[in-house]
Structures are given as structure tokens and as C-alpha cells.
PDB file of C-alpha atoms in Angstrom:
ATOM      1  CA  MET I   1     -19.521   3.644 -17.774  1.00 80.00           C
ATOM      2  CA  LYS I   2     -22.129   1.605 -15.925  1.00 92.00           C
ATOM      3  CA  ILE I   3     -21.397  -0.512 -12.868  1.00 98.00           C
ATOM      4  CA  GLN I   4     -24.259  -2.769 -11.808  1.00 98.00           C
ATOM      5  CA  CYS I   5     -24.199  -3.561  -8.088  1.00 98.00           C
ATOM      6  CA  VAL I   6     -25.655  -6.832  -6.811  1.00 98.00           C
ATOM      7  CA  ILE I   7     -26.106  -7.527  -3.093  1.00 98.00           C
ATOM      8  CA  PHE I   8     -26.769 -11.176  -2.281  1.00 95.00           C
ATOM      9  CA  ASN I   9     -28.774 -11.416   0.944  1.00 93.00           C
ATOM     10  CA  TYR I  10     -28.504 -14.721   2.794  1.00 88.00           C
ATOM     11  CA  ASN I  11     -30.894 -14.347   5.763  1.00 90.00           C
ATOM     12  CA  LEU I  12     -29.261 -11.113   6.979  1.00 93.00           C
ATOM     13  CA  PRO I  13     -31.682  -8.251   6.192  1.00 94.00           C
ATOM     14  CA  LYS I  14     -30.145  -5.686   8.552  1.00 95.00           C
ATOM     15  CA  GLN I  15     -26.645  -6.112   7.132  1.00 96.00           C
ATOM     16  CA  THR I  16     -28.057  -6.058   3.602  1.00 97.00           C
ATOM     17  CA  ASP I  17     -29.834  -2.739   4.139  1.00 98.00           C
ATOM     18  CA  GLU I  18     -26.679  -1.260   5.679  1.00 98.00           C
ATOM     19  CA  THR I  19     -24.718  -2.222   2.558  1.00 98.00           C
ATOM     20  CA  TYR I  20     -27.416  -0.774   0.306  1.00 99.00           C
ATOM     21  CA  ASN I  21     -27.467   2.522   2.211  1.00 98.00           C
ATOM     22  CA  ILE I  22     -23.702   2.939   1.934  1.00 98.00           C
ATOM     23  CA  LEU I  23     -23.846   2.357  -1.830  1.00 99.00           C
ATOM     24  CA  ILE I  24     -26.568   5.001  -2.139  1.00 98.00           C
ATOM     25  CA  LYS I  25     -24.491   7.476  -0.101  1.00 98.00           C
ATOM     26  CA  ASN I  26     -21.578   6.703  -2.420  1.00 98.00           C
ATOM     27  CA  ASN I  27     -23.691   7.941  -5.379  1.00 97.00           C
ATOM     28  CA  PHE I  28     -24.578   4.604  -6.924  1.00 98.00           C
ATOM     29  CA  SER I  29     -27.965   5.024  -8.577  1.00 97.00           C
ATOM     30  CA  PRO I  30     -30.822   2.976  -7.034  1.00 97.00           C
ATOM     31  CA  ASP I  31     -31.524   1.801 -10.588  1.00 96.00           C
ATOM     32  CA  HIS I  32     -28.071   0.219 -10.636  1.00 98.00           C
ATOM     33  CA  ILE I  33     -28.408  -1.739  -7.393  1.00 98.00           C
ATOM     34  CA  ILE I  34     -30.069  -5.154  -7.292  1.00 98.00           C
ATOM     35  CA  VAL I  35     -30.766  -6.593  -3.837  1.00 98.00           C
ATOM     36  CA  VAL I  36     -31.466 -10.323  -4.119  1.00 96.00           C
ATOM     37  CA  ASP I  37     -33.432 -12.154  -1.432  1.00 93.00           C
ATOM     38  CA  ASN I  38     -32.863 -15.908  -1.311  1.00 88.00           C
ATOM     39  CA  GLY I  39     -36.514 -16.734  -0.593  1.00 86.00           C
ATOM     40  CA  SER I  40     -35.848 -18.193   2.848  1.00 83.00           C
ATOM     41  CA  ASP I  41     -38.437 -18.267   5.637  1.00 83.00           C
ATOM     42  CA  LYS I  42     -35.707 -18.053   8.299  1.00 84.00           C
ATOM     43  CA  ALA I  43     -35.535 -14.246   8.174  1.00 87.00           C
ATOM     44  CA  PRO I  44     -37.626 -11.363   6.774  1.00 92.00           C
ATOM     45  CA  GLN I  45     -36.651  -9.663   3.550  1.00 94.00           C
ATOM     46  CA  ALA I  46     -34.397  -6.620   3.642  1.00 96.00           C
ATOM     47  CA  LEU I  47     -36.276  -3.351   3.111  1.00 97.00           C
ATOM     48  CA  SER I  48     -34.092  -2.691   0.072  1.00 98.00           C
ATOM     49  CA  THR I  49     -35.036  -5.980  -1.651  1.00 97.00           C
ATOM     50  CA  ASN I  50     -36.002  -5.547  -5.304  1.00 95.00           C
ATOM     51  CA  LEU I  51     -35.521  -9.111  -6.537  1.00 94.00           C
ATOM     52  CA  SER I  52     -36.929 -11.983  -4.510  1.00 91.00           C
ATOM     53  CA  LEU I  53     -36.446 -15.623  -5.422  1.00 88.00           C
ATOM     54  CA  PRO I  54     -39.412 -17.950  -4.798  1.00 80.00           C
ATOM     55  CA  PHE I  55     -37.686 -20.556  -2.636  1.00 77.00           C
ATOM     56  CA  ASN I  56     -34.688 -20.990  -0.371  1.00 71.00           C
ATOM     57  CA  VAL I  57     -31.617 -20.997  -2.617  1.00 76.00           C
ATOM     58  CA  ARG I  58     -27.934 -20.864  -1.828  1.00 80.00           C
ATOM     59  CA  PHE I  59     -25.517 -18.203  -3.066  1.00 84.00           C
ATOM     60  CA  SER I  60     -24.710 -20.140  -6.243  1.00 87.00           C
ATOM     61  CA  GLY I  61     -28.393 -20.207  -7.191  1.00 88.00           C
ATOM     62  CA  GLN I  62     -28.802 -16.514  -6.381  1.00 91.00           C
ATOM     63  CA  ALA I  63     -25.799 -15.587  -8.505  1.00 94.00           C
ATOM     64  CA  ASN I  64     -26.704 -17.848 -11.434  1.00 95.00           C
ATOM     65  CA  THR I  65     -30.288 -16.581 -11.679  1.00 94.00           C
ATOM     66  CA  THR I  66     -29.524 -12.906 -11.086  1.00 96.00           C
ATOM     67  CA  LEU I  67     -26.525 -12.632 -13.381  1.00 97.00           C
ATOM     68  CA  GLN I  68     -28.287 -14.406 -16.250  1.00 96.00           C
ATOM     69  CA  PHE I  69     -31.200 -11.974 -15.878  1.00 95.00           C
ATOM     70  CA  LEU I  70     -28.939  -8.909 -15.792  1.00 96.00           C
ATOM     71  CA  MET I  71     -26.657 -10.012 -18.622  1.00 97.00           C
ATOM     72  CA  HIS I  72     -29.572 -10.713 -20.943  1.00 96.00           C
ATOM     73  CA  TYR I  73     -31.953  -7.868 -20.087  1.00 94.00           C
ATOM     74  CA  HIS I  74     -29.922  -5.170 -18.270  1.00 94.00           C
ATOM     75  CA  PRO I  75     -26.296  -5.664 -19.320  1.00 96.00           C
ATOM     76  CA  SER I  76     -23.507  -3.560 -17.831  1.00 97.00           C
ATOM     77  CA  GLU I  77     -19.828  -3.233 -18.591  1.00 97.00           C
ATOM     78  CA  TYR I  78     -18.981  -4.173 -15.000  1.00 98.00           C
ATOM     79  CA  TYR I  79     -20.698  -5.824 -12.039  1.00 99.00           C
ATOM     80  CA  LEU I  80     -19.918  -5.234  -8.368  1.00 99.00           C
ATOM     81  CA  LEU I  81     -20.962  -8.411  -6.535  1.00 98.00           C
ATOM     82  CA  ILE I  82     -21.317  -8.167  -2.752  1.00 98.00           C
ATOM     83  CA  THR I  83     -22.104 -10.919  -0.255  1.00 95.00           C
ATOM     84  CA  THR I  84     -23.382 -10.471   3.290  1.00 92.00           C
ATOM     85  CA  SER I  85     -19.938 -11.540   4.510  1.00 93.00           C
ATOM     86  CA  ALA I  86     -18.765  -8.075   3.467  1.00 96.00           C
ATOM     87  CA  GLU I  87     -19.181  -5.128   5.802  1.00 97.00           C
ATOM     88  CA  LEU I  88     -18.564  -1.961   3.829  1.00 98.00           C
ATOM     89  CA  ASP I  89     -16.623   0.834   5.510  1.00 97.00           C
ATOM     90  CA  SER I  90     -18.433   4.172   5.715  1.00 95.00           C
ATOM     91  CA  LYS I  91     -15.132   6.061   5.287  1.00 96.00           C
ATOM     92  CA  LEU I  92     -14.690   4.770   1.735  1.00 98.00           C
ATOM     93  CA  ASN I  93     -16.396   5.879  -1.457  1.00 98.00           C
ATOM     94  CA  TYR I  94     -16.832   2.616  -3.335  1.00 99.00           C
ATOM     95  CA  PHE I  95     -18.223   4.381  -6.406  1.00 98.00           C
ATOM     96  CA  GLN I  96     -15.050   6.425  -6.875  1.00 98.00           C
ATOM     97  CA  ILE I  97     -12.747   3.530  -6.031  1.00 98.00           C
ATOM     98  CA  CYS I  98     -14.389   1.170  -8.550  1.00 98.00           C
ATOM     99  CA  HIS I  99     -14.196   3.768 -11.322  1.00 97.00           C
ATOM    100  CA  GLN I 100     -10.551   4.446 -10.512  1.00 97.00           C
ATOM    101  CA  ILE I 101      -9.730   0.725 -10.656  1.00 97.00           C
ATOM    102  CA  ILE I 102     -11.474   0.361 -14.008  1.00 96.00           C
ATOM    103  CA  ALA I 103      -9.607   3.395 -15.376  1.00 95.00           C
ATOM    104  CA  GLU I 104      -6.286   1.923 -14.259  1.00 93.00           C
ATOM    105  CA  ARG I 105      -6.945  -1.639 -15.409  1.00 89.00           C
ATOM    106  CA  SER I 106      -9.437  -1.293 -18.259  1.00 80.00           C
ATOM    107  CA  LYS I 107      -7.136  -3.169 -20.646  1.00 81.00           C
ATOM    108  CA  SER I 108      -7.899  -6.894 -20.400  1.00 91.00           C
ATOM    109  CA  PHE I 109     -10.015  -6.353 -17.263  1.00 96.00           C
ATOM    110  CA  GLY I 110     -11.186  -9.646 -15.808  1.00 97.00           C
ATOM    111  CA  VAL I 111     -11.874  -9.553 -12.091  1.00 98.00           C
ATOM    112  CA  VAL I 112     -10.710  -7.506  -9.098  1.00 98.00           C
ATOM    113  CA  MET I 113     -11.333  -8.827  -5.579  1.00 98.00           C
ATOM    114  CA  ALA I 114     -11.537  -6.587  -2.531  1.00 98.00           C
ATOM    115  CA  SER I 115      -8.797  -6.899   0.056  1.00 98.00           C
ATOM    116  CA  LEU I 116      -9.964  -7.884   3.532  1.00 98.00           C
ATOM    117  CA  ILE I 117      -9.764  -6.764   7.147  1.00 97.00           C
ATOM    118  CA  ASP I 118     -10.570  -8.951  10.171  1.00 92.00           C
ATOM    119  CA  GLY I 119     -12.547 -12.205  10.003  1.00 86.00           C
ATOM    120  CA  GLU I 120     -10.366 -15.165   9.065  1.00 86.00           C
ATOM    121  CA  THR I 121      -8.174 -13.151   6.710  1.00 90.00           C
ATOM    122  CA  GLU I 122      -4.839 -13.842   8.387  1.00 88.00           C
ATOM    123  CA  LYS I 123      -5.655 -17.542   8.801  1.00 87.00           C
ATOM    124  CA  ILE I 124      -7.201 -18.377   5.432  1.00 87.00           C
ATOM    125  CA  THR I 125      -5.973 -15.785   2.943  1.00 90.00           C
ATOM    126  CA  PRO I 126      -3.171 -13.628   4.402  1.00 93.00           C
ATOM    127  CA  GLN I 127      -2.082 -12.449   0.943  1.00 93.00           C
ATOM    128  CA  GLN I 128      -5.494 -10.802   0.611  1.00 96.00           C
ATOM    129  CA  SER I 129      -4.980  -8.774   3.791  1.00 96.00           C
ATOM    130  CA  HIS I 130      -5.524  -5.041   3.326  1.00 97.00           C
ATOM    131  CA  HIS I 131      -2.965  -4.307   6.032  1.00 96.00           C
ATOM    132  CA  ASP I 132      -0.361  -6.442   4.253  1.00 95.00           C
ATOM    133  CA  LEU I 133      -1.065  -4.764   0.908  1.00 96.00           C
ATOM    134  CA  MET I 134      -0.445  -1.368   2.500  1.00 95.00           C
ATOM    135  CA  HIS I 135       3.235  -2.322   2.784  1.00 93.00           C
ATOM    136  CA  GLN I 136       3.807  -2.863  -0.934  1.00 92.00           C
ATOM    137  CA  MET I 137       4.414  -0.216  -3.600  1.00 91.00           C
ATOM    138  CA  THR I 138       1.754  -1.291  -6.096  1.00 93.00           C
ATOM    139  CA  PRO I 139      -1.991  -1.237  -5.268  1.00 96.00           C
ATOM    140  CA  TYR I 140      -2.663  -4.685  -6.757  1.00 96.00           C
ATOM    141  CA  ARG I 141      -1.550  -8.235  -6.068  1.00 96.00           C
ATOM    142  CA  ALA I 142      -2.168 -11.551  -7.804  1.00 95.00           C
ATOM    143  CA  VAL I 143      -3.575 -13.968  -5.204  1.00 95.00           C
ATOM    144  CA  TYR I 144      -4.438 -17.586  -5.952  1.00 94.00           C
ATOM    145  CA  SER I 145      -8.023 -18.397  -4.931  1.00 91.00           C
ATOM    146  CA  ALA I 146      -8.813 -15.027  -3.355  1.00 94.00           C
ATOM    147  CA  GLN I 147     -12.013 -14.910  -1.282  1.00 93.00           C
ATOM    148  CA  PRO I 148     -14.858 -13.389  -3.392  1.00 94.00           C
ATOM    149  CA  ILE I 149     -16.401 -11.310  -0.590  1.00 95.00           C
ATOM    150  CA  MET I 150     -16.681  -8.240  -2.823  1.00 98.00           C
ATOM    151  CA  THR I 151     -15.910  -8.760  -6.503  1.00 98.00           C
ATOM    152  CA  LEU I 152     -15.695  -6.314  -9.410  1.00 99.00           C
ATOM    153  CA  VAL I 153     -16.012  -8.393 -12.567  1.00 98.00           C
ATOM    154  CA  SER I 154     -16.282  -7.484 -16.243  1.00 98.00           C
ATOM    155  CA  HIS I 155     -19.150  -8.420 -18.536  1.00 98.00           C
ATOM    156  CA  GLN I 156     -16.547  -9.924 -20.856  1.00 98.00           C
ATOM    157  CA  LEU I 157     -15.386 -12.436 -18.247  1.00 98.00           C
ATOM    158  CA  LEU I 158     -18.931 -13.281 -17.159  1.00 98.00           C
ATOM    159  CA  SER I 159     -19.867 -13.927 -20.799  1.00 98.00           C
ATOM    160  CA  ILE I 160     -16.988 -16.387 -21.107  1.00 98.00           C
ATOM    161  CA  CYS I 161     -18.069 -18.131 -17.902  1.00 98.00           C
ATOM    162  CA  TYR I 162     -21.680 -18.281 -19.092  1.00 98.00           C
ATOM    163  CA  LYS I 163     -20.689 -19.962 -22.360  1.00 98.00           C
ATOM    164  CA  LYS I 164     -18.453 -22.417 -20.498  1.00 98.00           C
ATOM    165  CA  HIS I 165     -21.000 -23.065 -17.688  1.00 98.00           C
ATOM    166  CA  ALA I 166     -18.243 -22.054 -15.291  1.00 98.00           C
ATOM    167  CA  ALA I 167     -17.908 -20.167 -11.978  1.00 98.00           C
ATOM    168  CA  TYR I 168     -21.236 -18.455 -11.190  1.00 97.00           C
ATOM    169  CA  PHE I 169     -22.911 -20.539 -13.918  1.00 98.00           C
ATOM    170  CA  ASN I 170     -21.535 -23.903 -12.789  1.00 97.00           C
ATOM    171  CA  THR I 171     -24.640 -25.588 -11.375  1.00 93.00           C
ATOM    172  CA  ASP I 172     -22.580 -28.460  -9.922  1.00 94.00           C
ATOM    173  CA  LEU I 173     -21.084 -26.058  -7.359  1.00 94.00           C
ATOM    174  CA  LYS I 174     -24.314 -26.036  -5.376  1.00 88.00           C
ATOM    175  CA  ARG I 175     -22.769 -24.497  -2.255  1.00 88.00           C
ATOM    176  CA  GLY I 176     -20.689 -22.040  -4.234  1.00 89.00           C
ATOM    177  CA  HIS I 177     -17.294 -23.321  -3.105  1.00 89.00           C
ATOM    178  CA  GLY I 178     -14.865 -23.205  -6.025  1.00 94.00           C
ATOM    179  CA  ILE I 179     -16.544 -20.334  -7.882  1.00 96.00           C
ATOM    180  CA  ASP I 180     -13.579 -18.088  -7.095  1.00 95.00           C
ATOM    181  CA  ILE I 181     -11.000 -20.607  -8.334  1.00 95.00           C
ATOM    182  CA  GLU I 182     -12.851 -21.333 -11.582  1.00 98.00           C
ATOM    183  CA  LEU I 183     -13.492 -17.618 -12.193  1.00 98.00           C
ATOM    184  CA  GLN I 184      -9.765 -17.000 -11.851  1.00 98.00           C
ATOM    185  CA  HIS I 185      -8.967 -19.958 -14.121  1.00 98.00           C
ATOM    186  CA  MET I 186     -11.332 -18.638 -16.810  1.00 98.00           C
ATOM    187  CA  ALA I 187      -9.779 -15.174 -16.631  1.00 98.00           C
ATOM    188  CA  LEU I 188      -6.215 -16.462 -16.935  1.00 98.00           C
ATOM    189  CA  SER I 189      -7.176 -18.870 -19.740  1.00 98.00           C
ATOM    190  CA  HIS I 190      -8.504 -15.973 -21.835  1.00 98.00           C
ATOM    191  CA  GLY I 191      -5.841 -13.352 -21.231  1.00 97.00           C
ATOM    192  CA  LEU I 192      -7.782 -11.363 -18.638  1.00 97.00           C
ATOM    193  CA  THR I 193      -6.377 -10.010 -15.392  1.00 94.00           C
ATOM    194  CA  THR I 194      -7.289 -11.265 -11.927  1.00 96.00           C
ATOM    195  CA  VAL I 195      -5.982  -9.359  -8.905  1.00 97.00           C
ATOM    196  CA  VAL I 196      -6.755  -8.185  -5.377  1.00 98.00           C
ATOM    197  CA  SER I 197      -7.007  -4.425  -4.818  1.00 98.00           C
ATOM    198  CA  ARG I 198      -5.440  -2.558  -1.918  1.00 97.00           C
ATOM    199  CA  ASP I 199      -7.830   0.400  -2.221  1.00 98.00           C
ATOM    200  CA  LEU I 200     -11.031  -1.612  -2.580  1.00 98.00           C
ATOM    201  CA  TRP I 201     -11.461  -3.247   0.822  1.00 98.00           C
ATOM    202  CA  VAL I 202     -14.142  -4.461   3.215  1.00 98.00           C
ATOM    203  CA  HIS I 203     -14.396  -5.957   6.685  1.00 97.00           C
ATOM    204  CA  TRP I 204     -14.808  -9.739   6.445  1.00 95.00           C
ATOM    205  CA  LYS I 205     -17.638 -10.982   8.661  1.00 92.00           C
ATOM    206  CA  THR I 206     -17.411 -14.757   8.668  1.00 82.00           C
ATOM    207  CA  ASN I 207     -20.254 -17.249   9.207  1.00 72.00           C
ATOM    208  CA  GLN I 208     -22.780 -14.626  10.326  1.00 75.00           C
ATOM    209  CA  ALA I 209     -25.838 -16.670   9.371  1.00 68.00           C
ATOM    210  CA  HIS I 210     -24.392 -19.736  11.109  1.00 59.00           C
ATOM    211  CA  LYS I 211     -23.695 -17.781  14.297  1.00 67.00           C
ATOM    212  CA  LEU I 212     -27.307 -16.553  14.340  1.00 64.00           C
ATOM    213  CA  ASN I 213     -28.616 -20.080  13.623  1.00 69.00           C
ATOM    214  CA  LEU I 214     -30.077 -18.885  10.320  1.00 62.00           C
ATOM    215  CA  ALA I 215     -28.307 -21.369   8.046  1.00 61.00           C
ATOM    216  CA  ASP I 216     -29.679 -24.755   6.989  1.00 68.00           C
ATOM    217  CA  GLU I 217     -26.489 -26.598   8.000  1.00 68.00           C
ATOM    218  CA  SER I 218     -23.594 -26.024  10.378  1.00 70.00           C
ATOM    219  CA  ALA I 219     -20.437 -24.272   9.221  1.00 70.00           C
ATOM    220  CA  TYR I 220     -18.488 -27.542   9.512  1.00 67.00           C
ATOM    221  CA  GLU I 221     -21.079 -29.478   7.489  1.00 76.00           C
ATOM    222  CA  TYR I 222     -21.036 -26.764   4.854  1.00 76.00           C
ATOM    223  CA  ARG I 223     -17.249 -26.828   4.501  1.00 78.00           C
ATOM    224  CA  CYS I 224     -17.058 -30.619   4.170  1.00 74.00           C
ATOM    225  CA  GLN I 225     -19.930 -30.875   1.705  1.00 80.00           C
ATOM    226  CA  ALA I 226     -18.845 -27.840  -0.313  1.00 84.00           C
ATOM    227  CA  GLN I 227     -15.256 -29.038  -0.618  1.00 84.00           C
ATOM    228  CA  ALA I 228     -16.352 -32.516  -1.706  1.00 84.00           C
ATOM    229  CA  GLU I 229     -18.718 -30.988  -4.300  1.00 89.00           C
ATOM    230  CA  MET I 230     -15.928 -28.891  -5.747  1.00 90.00           C
ATOM    231  CA  GLU I 231     -13.455 -31.785  -5.926  1.00 88.00           C
ATOM    232  CA  LYS I 232     -15.979 -34.006  -7.698  1.00 88.00           C
ATOM    233  CA  CYS I 233     -16.949 -31.285 -10.168  1.00 92.00           C
ATOM    234  CA  PHE I 234     -13.420 -30.155 -11.044  1.00 93.00           C
ATOM    235  CA  ALA I 235     -12.070 -33.708 -11.296  1.00 88.00           C
ATOM    236  CA  LYS I 236     -14.750 -34.449 -13.884  1.00 90.00           C
ATOM    237  CA  ARG I 237     -14.106 -31.233 -15.812  1.00 95.00           C
ATOM    238  CA  TYR I 238     -10.357 -30.783 -15.564  1.00 94.00           C
ATOM    239  CA  GLY I 239      -8.966 -34.121 -14.427  1.00 89.00           C
ATOM    240  CA  GLU I 240      -7.758 -35.679 -11.181  1.00 86.00           C
ATOM    241  CA  GLN I 241      -4.832 -33.269 -10.925  1.00 87.00           C
ATOM    242  CA  TRP I 242      -6.805 -30.095 -11.552  1.00 90.00           C
ATOM    243  CA  GLU I 243      -5.311 -28.428  -8.453  1.00 88.00           C
ATOM    244  CA  ILE I 244      -1.752 -28.764  -9.752  1.00 88.00           C
ATOM    245  CA  GLN I 245      -2.927 -27.647 -13.204  1.00 92.00           C
ATOM    246  CA  PHE I 246      -4.616 -24.509 -11.830  1.00 94.00           C
ATOM    247  CA  ARG I 247      -1.727 -23.595  -9.535  1.00 92.00           C
ATOM    248  CA  SER I 248       0.830 -24.089 -12.307  1.00 92.00           C
ATOM    249  CA  GLN I 249      -1.203 -21.901 -14.655  1.00 95.00           C
ATOM    250  CA  PHE I 250      -1.506 -19.166 -12.021  1.00 95.00           C
ATOM    251  CA  ALA I 251       2.217 -19.231 -11.227  1.00 94.00           C
ATOM    252  CA  LYS I 252       3.182 -19.079 -14.911  1.00 94.00           C
ATOM    253  CA  VAL I 253       0.740 -16.385 -16.068  1.00 95.00           C
ATOM    254  CA  THR I 254       1.131 -14.085 -13.063  1.00 94.00           C
ATOM    255  CA  ASP I 255       4.866 -14.776 -12.640  1.00 90.00           C
ATOM    256  CA  THR I 256       4.205 -15.642  -9.008  1.00 86.00           C
ATOM    257  CA  LYS I 257       6.291 -17.985  -6.892  1.00 78.00           C
ATOM    258  CA  MET I 258       4.115 -20.511  -5.104  1.00 73.00           C
ATOM    259  CA  LYS I 259       4.432 -23.969  -3.628  1.00 64.00           C
ATOM    260  CA  ILE I 260       2.866 -26.644  -5.819  1.00 60.00           C
ATOM    261  CA  THR I 261       2.693 -29.689  -3.572  1.00 55.00           C
ATOM    262  CA  ALA I 262       2.962 -33.220  -4.940  1.00 47.00           C
ATOM    263  CA  LYS I 263       1.748 -35.089  -1.870  1.00 48.00           C
ATOM    264  CA  ASN I 264      -0.784 -37.745  -2.787  1.00 45.00           C
ATOM    265  CA  ARG I 265      -3.494 -36.309  -0.540  1.00 48.00           C
ATOM    266  CA  TYR I 266      -3.338 -33.081  -2.509  1.00 53.00           C
ATOM    267  CA  LYS I 267      -2.369 -34.495  -5.883  1.00 61.00           C
ATOM    268  CA  PHE I 268      -5.565 -36.395  -6.678  1.00 59.00           C
ATOM    269  CA  ALA I 269      -9.043 -34.894  -6.416  1.00 53.00           C
ATOM    270  CA  SER I 270     -10.710 -38.240  -5.680  1.00 63.00           C
ATOM    271  CA  LEU I 271      -8.555 -38.674  -2.550  1.00 61.00           C
ATOM    272  CA  ARG I 272      -9.385 -35.166  -1.358  1.00 61.00           C
ATOM    273  CA  GLN I 273     -13.075 -35.763  -2.016  1.00 57.00           C
ATOM    274  CA  LEU I 274     -12.949 -39.041  -0.077  1.00 59.00           C
ATOM    275  CA  TRP I 275     -11.189 -37.302   2.819  1.00 57.00           C
ATOM    276  CA  TYR I 276     -13.951 -34.688   3.144  1.00 56.00           C
ATOM    277  CA  ARG I 277     -16.669 -37.345   2.848  1.00 61.00           C
ATOM    278  CA  ILE I 278     -15.036 -39.287   5.704  1.00 65.00           C
ATOM    279  CA  LYS I 279     -14.780 -36.143   7.847  1.00 61.00           C
ATOM    280  CA  PHE I 280     -18.462 -35.418   7.215  1.00 51.00           C
ATOM    281  CA  SER I 281     -19.478 -39.000   8.083  1.00 62.00           C
ATOM    282  CA  PHE I 282     -17.566 -38.862  11.380  1.00 54.00           C
ATOM    283  CA  PHE I 283     -19.194 -35.521  12.154  1.00 54.00           C
ATOM    284  CA  LYS I 284     -22.697 -36.969  11.636  1.00 57.00           C
ATOM    285  CA  LEU I 285     -21.791 -40.017  13.734  1.00 59.00           C
ATOM    286  CA  ARG I 286     -20.619 -37.829  16.629  1.00 62.00           C
ATOM    287  CA  LYS I 287     -23.871 -35.855  16.445  1.00 59.00           C
ATOM    288  CA  LYS I 288     -25.918 -39.067  16.690  1.00 61.00           C
ATOM    289  CA  ILE I 289     -23.910 -40.313  19.667  1.00 67.00           C
ATOM    290  CA  LYS I 290     -24.439 -37.026  21.505  1.00 58.00           C
TER     291      LYS I 290
END
């Protein structure tokens, strides 16, 4: 069983090499680890880089290009996708954990997200908290819109997404926001599982490139623009009430109780998109005044 690892470096060479070294110590073969450099001139390449893109591209561009290359020329049964927001823990053996997860969930395997420690876990995605998962009997939990910091995904699900131009292959999600939600939607729509793992976990290091002034826009600008991009894209593809549609699907398929709000601000994608555009405009205005 082959697991192809992909590390997406976004201007953080030191962290990228640390991730690579842990994977090697965990007995992943160097031939099964792709380290993608985004082609930026803001930081040097990681020493472990073996695939360099020719110009500064965001995560969505890195993922689209790399996964198409791998799926067509070096296909694997499973892909372990790692961003530089993930700090791997040296106490874990990710090779063994991934193989154990696949053995346990090989039937209808779609995607398994790592659980998280630190960062903004408790604020943004508390259900994905590793500490919280330690208190439940089963090692897996269905979580709507889990953060894709480390993702173990099957070739089967990626092939579906490729044909549908969805998730990692959705070129309208230029900043990558919404990839996780659409990946989950594709899995559930085709009878594949989508869960968070208790045993596969990483430390979540948020906004590292922004904190080091190595990003091409502020964290606030990114969030506003990325959210507006996602709303526009999904409204066009799935309709104005895509959020209610996705949440209802998740609740039904996973038998999960969740609040599905009907407030107008959340009900219609165009209103949410407008809200983020207004927030971004006010942010730019404040910057000019200062």
C-alpha cells in the first residue's frame, strides 16, 4: 500500500525541512515525499525541495498542479497532504498511524483530517480538538468543515474531485478557502467517509507567514477576500443557499445534530459575499487614512 506524502511550502523553508525530516524518521521513503516550493522570492527554498513552481502561487495552485502531476504520472492509493500550518510531533509515528487508519477505514475511504492542538483550535474548530477527542470512546468524529492542516485522502475521492473540478481542482477558489467544505461535500455525495482522527494529530501553527511578514497580503485581507471568493463560487455552482444544503447533507449522512441557521445573513450567499466585500473595503479605507 503506497501513501504519497506532499508538503506544501509557503515561504517557510525551516518548518518545511523539519516536517520532511520527521517523515523520513517515520520510515516514509524519500521517493514517496514531494516537497513543493511555491516559487516565491520572499524566502529561500527548503533544502528538501524536489518540486519547484516557476512563480509565486498560492496553496490552491500548488495543490492543483502537484496533485494533477502525481495522479497522472505517479498515482498512489492514498495521499498525505501537509501544509506549513502543521507542526508534526516527534513522539508520533505518522507512517504507522496512517496505515492503521487505512486498515480500519479502508471500506469507502474518502478523507481523514488530523485532529489539532493549539493554534485557534478551540476558537475556530473545537470539535477537531485532539484533547476533546481523547474523551470519547471512538477514535473518529464527523466534523463539518474540518480544517485541512494535515489530510489523508484517497485516490478515489481525488479522482471524483478532478472530474468535477472541485476542491483542490476548483480554480475559482484562488486562496484555497472552501476546499475543505467542497472536498467533504464530494465525499458525502459519493458514499465516501469523511472524519477527523484522534490518533492522527498535529500542532496547529496559525498565520506563520503573516507573522513573519512573508505573505503577500495581511491575514485580515486574506480572510475577507477568500471568504468572498468562496461565496461567489459556491453560489454559482450550488445555488444561493448552498450553506444550508451542505449542512443538511452533512447532518443527514453522518447522523450528526447541528444547528442549521435560517437567518438571512447566513441564508443567502450573495449577502455573505457582500458583507465580506464591505468589510474589506472598510479595511482598505482605514489603511489609507492611517
